[in-house]
């Protein structure tokens, strides 16, 4: 369980995984390592560095073992990998220095079927096996619930379904539950209500907000859940995962923009905004497209 | 004084003035009329249609009289023009059907000097003459205070200075005071504190939030001031005034993105989001650049 003091927010940088996985262009391992090293040097306390899924399905994440082997470990940073199943866990064990994994489930039945090819119940059973093996290794588990504020196939997602999946992940040992507005359709009242409902059965300090900015609502939604006591925020440098002028680009909220708001709110993160922006600028040059961070554009562009 | 019931928000569409005035390409009068007519048909209760400033200084606003003569008046819409001085007021009188004017002042001394070539005190004196003439005509006056959350030359702007200028505009007859975060640097805690301070001397229902999205903070800042009871929001269709991938683009918050958030919050506006987005798409084709509204891109792009 993360027990941050109330005036601090912990940023989980998901750009190298959730961001790059959704960029059309695969980024070479050496550039991914350079990005992660720049982000850890900027003071980010946790970075999701890749995933052990089949490169046939997600070519952008091929070479995650080489990324782990090549990065320079920063003492203040946790390096997390996404693991979909036992085979992925074995790959994580074979890789270098993994102690933190993330497990991915969906609050929407249709999204689960289309995205991970099984029902929510089946996915939780599969994740239960992975979690129990990870616990035996003494690893820390982070659980994702996707589609918490809406599903691309079903539209509205009942809060009760989010609660059920969040509780299930918590029960199988996830010390942190990251709530994903995967398609960025949520608005602040809805985000607030979700936290209020979840807080009845889970400690608010175990909840993380993982918002995408597809509809421009991410920072407002973050403000809403910060007001409710959430103190862990997932974000991606340069708003990776969505090009700023592509139709329906579903990028993560930009780390730079989150840091700027948190700083203004007097919430400490220990992260160097300018260093993050520099890392994003470099990566965007590799991707050949402008940053999706407005702060990076306005202040360092 | 605007006395909206607490569950309604009044949107003041500033795209045709504050937006277009800051676009590098002047837009022909016929296109400005088409834009304004589309916006009034979409249900917008107030549209700032232009300004009577010298076309030598602001060529984008040349032909505001022709715009006023050419538009189709919608019974539910007020058509406001910005007027800088008595000469502008005379032009507004000569134009067709003006009953609503906006006056512009700054909370920052340097911004006042560089933007309107006089001190704050001098500008308030000049605006006092304009306001007294407008009051004699029975016109409604809207007052702008710019740089309320920061100045490009001075940085931080003391809240007391904002209060002083807002009170002065109120005293000279402005029934609504629009608080401009002109360069978009503000964050939600600061916006909240500003409203709390102002509410001590001015009715919160007379305050409007006019936020630019340069640092991506506009919707979060709006949420913060809506929580404090502000019920008038200035915004610009398509986020006019700033290109989504230009360095330091200082566009207004996009009307579409504001409407989306307000709808999610259960705050009624009476405005048709899709119709606004269509108007923005058409105008962006004229400007030859993508919309800066994320909602327009995600849903109607």
XYZ file of C-alpha atoms in Angstrom, chain A residues 170-297:
128
model
C -7.223 -5.972 -4.554
C -8.182 -9.421 -3.243
C -5.602 -11.149 -5.429
C -2.866 -8.986 -3.948
C -2.708 -5.759 -5.921
C -1.491 -3.077 -3.523
C -2.505 -0.341 -5.923
C -5.519 -0.158 -8.243
C -5.142 2.119 -11.243
C -8.461 3.364 -12.585
C -8.257 3.816 -16.347
C -10.448 6.172 -18.331
C -9.123 4.330 -21.352
C -10.969 6.328 -23.979
C -10.983 9.622 -22.103
C -14.752 10.156 -22.140
C -15.253 10.796 -18.428
C -16.112 14.118 -16.818
C -15.282 15.376 -13.311
C -18.593 14.625 -11.582
C -18.436 11.050 -12.771
C -14.797 10.694 -11.698
C -15.645 12.096 -8.262
C -18.604 9.735 -7.860
C -16.446 6.764 -8.832
C -13.901 7.547 -6.114
C -16.642 8.116 -3.548
C -18.136 4.701 -4.314
C -14.800 2.867 -4.376
C -13.659 4.493 -1.143
C -16.406 2.590 0.663
C -14.537 -0.701 0.185
C -10.948 0.231 -0.708
C -8.539 2.694 0.915
C -8.393 5.843 -1.209
C -4.590 5.775 -0.846
C -4.574 2.494 -2.822
C -6.288 4.121 -5.816
C -4.499 5.667 -8.799
C -6.046 7.854 -11.487
C -5.118 6.857 -15.038
C -6.840 9.290 -17.360
C -6.568 9.766 -21.089
C -7.111 13.182 -22.607
C -9.116 12.253 -25.704
C -11.900 14.702 -24.834
C -9.629 17.204 -23.093
C -11.086 16.338 -19.684
C -8.110 14.615 -18.055
C -6.770 17.460 -15.896
C -10.251 18.459 -14.744
C -10.935 14.830 -13.865
C -7.643 14.657 -11.981
C -8.524 17.791 -10.023
C -11.839 16.167 -9.111
C -10.231 12.989 -7.741
C -7.374 14.849 -6.048
C -10.099 16.745 -4.177
C -11.335 13.319 -3.041
C -7.936 12.301 -1.681
C -6.418 10.311 -4.554
C -2.631 10.756 -4.384
C -1.303 8.567 -7.202
C -1.537 9.752 -10.809
C -0.568 7.858 -13.974
C 0.610 10.025 -16.852
C 2.793 9.854 -19.941
C 5.593 12.192 -20.947
C 4.594 14.272 -24.012
C 1.082 12.792 -23.779
C 2.369 9.705 -25.576
C -0.213 7.433 -27.117
C -2.016 10.095 -29.073
C -0.862 12.573 -31.650
C -2.101 16.122 -30.885
C -3.785 16.508 -34.261
C -4.899 12.983 -35.111
C -8.585 12.162 -35.103
C -9.666 10.545 -31.865
C -6.121 10.306 -30.589
C -6.455 8.718 -27.184
C -3.215 9.773 -25.571
C -2.510 9.645 -21.882
C -2.622 12.931 -20.026
C 0.819 14.537 -20.396
C 3.116 14.238 -17.377
C 4.332 17.800 -17.920
C 0.787 19.216 -17.744
C 0.003 17.179 -14.618
C 3.210 18.354 -12.921
C 2.396 21.977 -13.750
C -1.082 21.704 -12.206
C 0.141 19.837 -9.121
C 2.863 22.408 -8.556
C 0.255 25.171 -8.732
C -1.899 23.269 -6.241
C 1.016 23.004 -3.832
C 1.188 19.221 -4.204
C 4.796 18.047 -4.229
C 6.013 15.308 -6.570
C 9.804 15.500 -6.428
C 9.843 15.465 -10.229
C 11.754 17.986 -12.364
C 9.251 19.290 -14.928
C 11.855 20.723 -17.256
C 13.825 17.472 -17.333
C 10.647 15.545 -18.176
C 9.854 18.012 -20.952
C 13.359 17.591 -22.384
C 12.927 13.800 -22.403
C 9.612 14.221 -24.199
C 11.027 16.604 -26.782
C 13.785 14.150 -27.621
C 11.346 11.253 -27.958
C 8.963 13.283 -30.120
C 11.854 14.000 -32.489
C 12.273 10.212 -32.812
C 8.537 9.819 -33.427
C 8.564 12.715 -35.880
C 5.602 14.505 -34.385
C 4.974 17.413 -31.998
C 4.525 16.877 -28.283
C 0.957 16.614 -26.991
C 1.954 18.448 -23.800
C 0.710 22.022 -23.817
C 3.118 22.987 -21.044
C 6.058 21.597 -22.996
C 4.928 23.562 -26.046
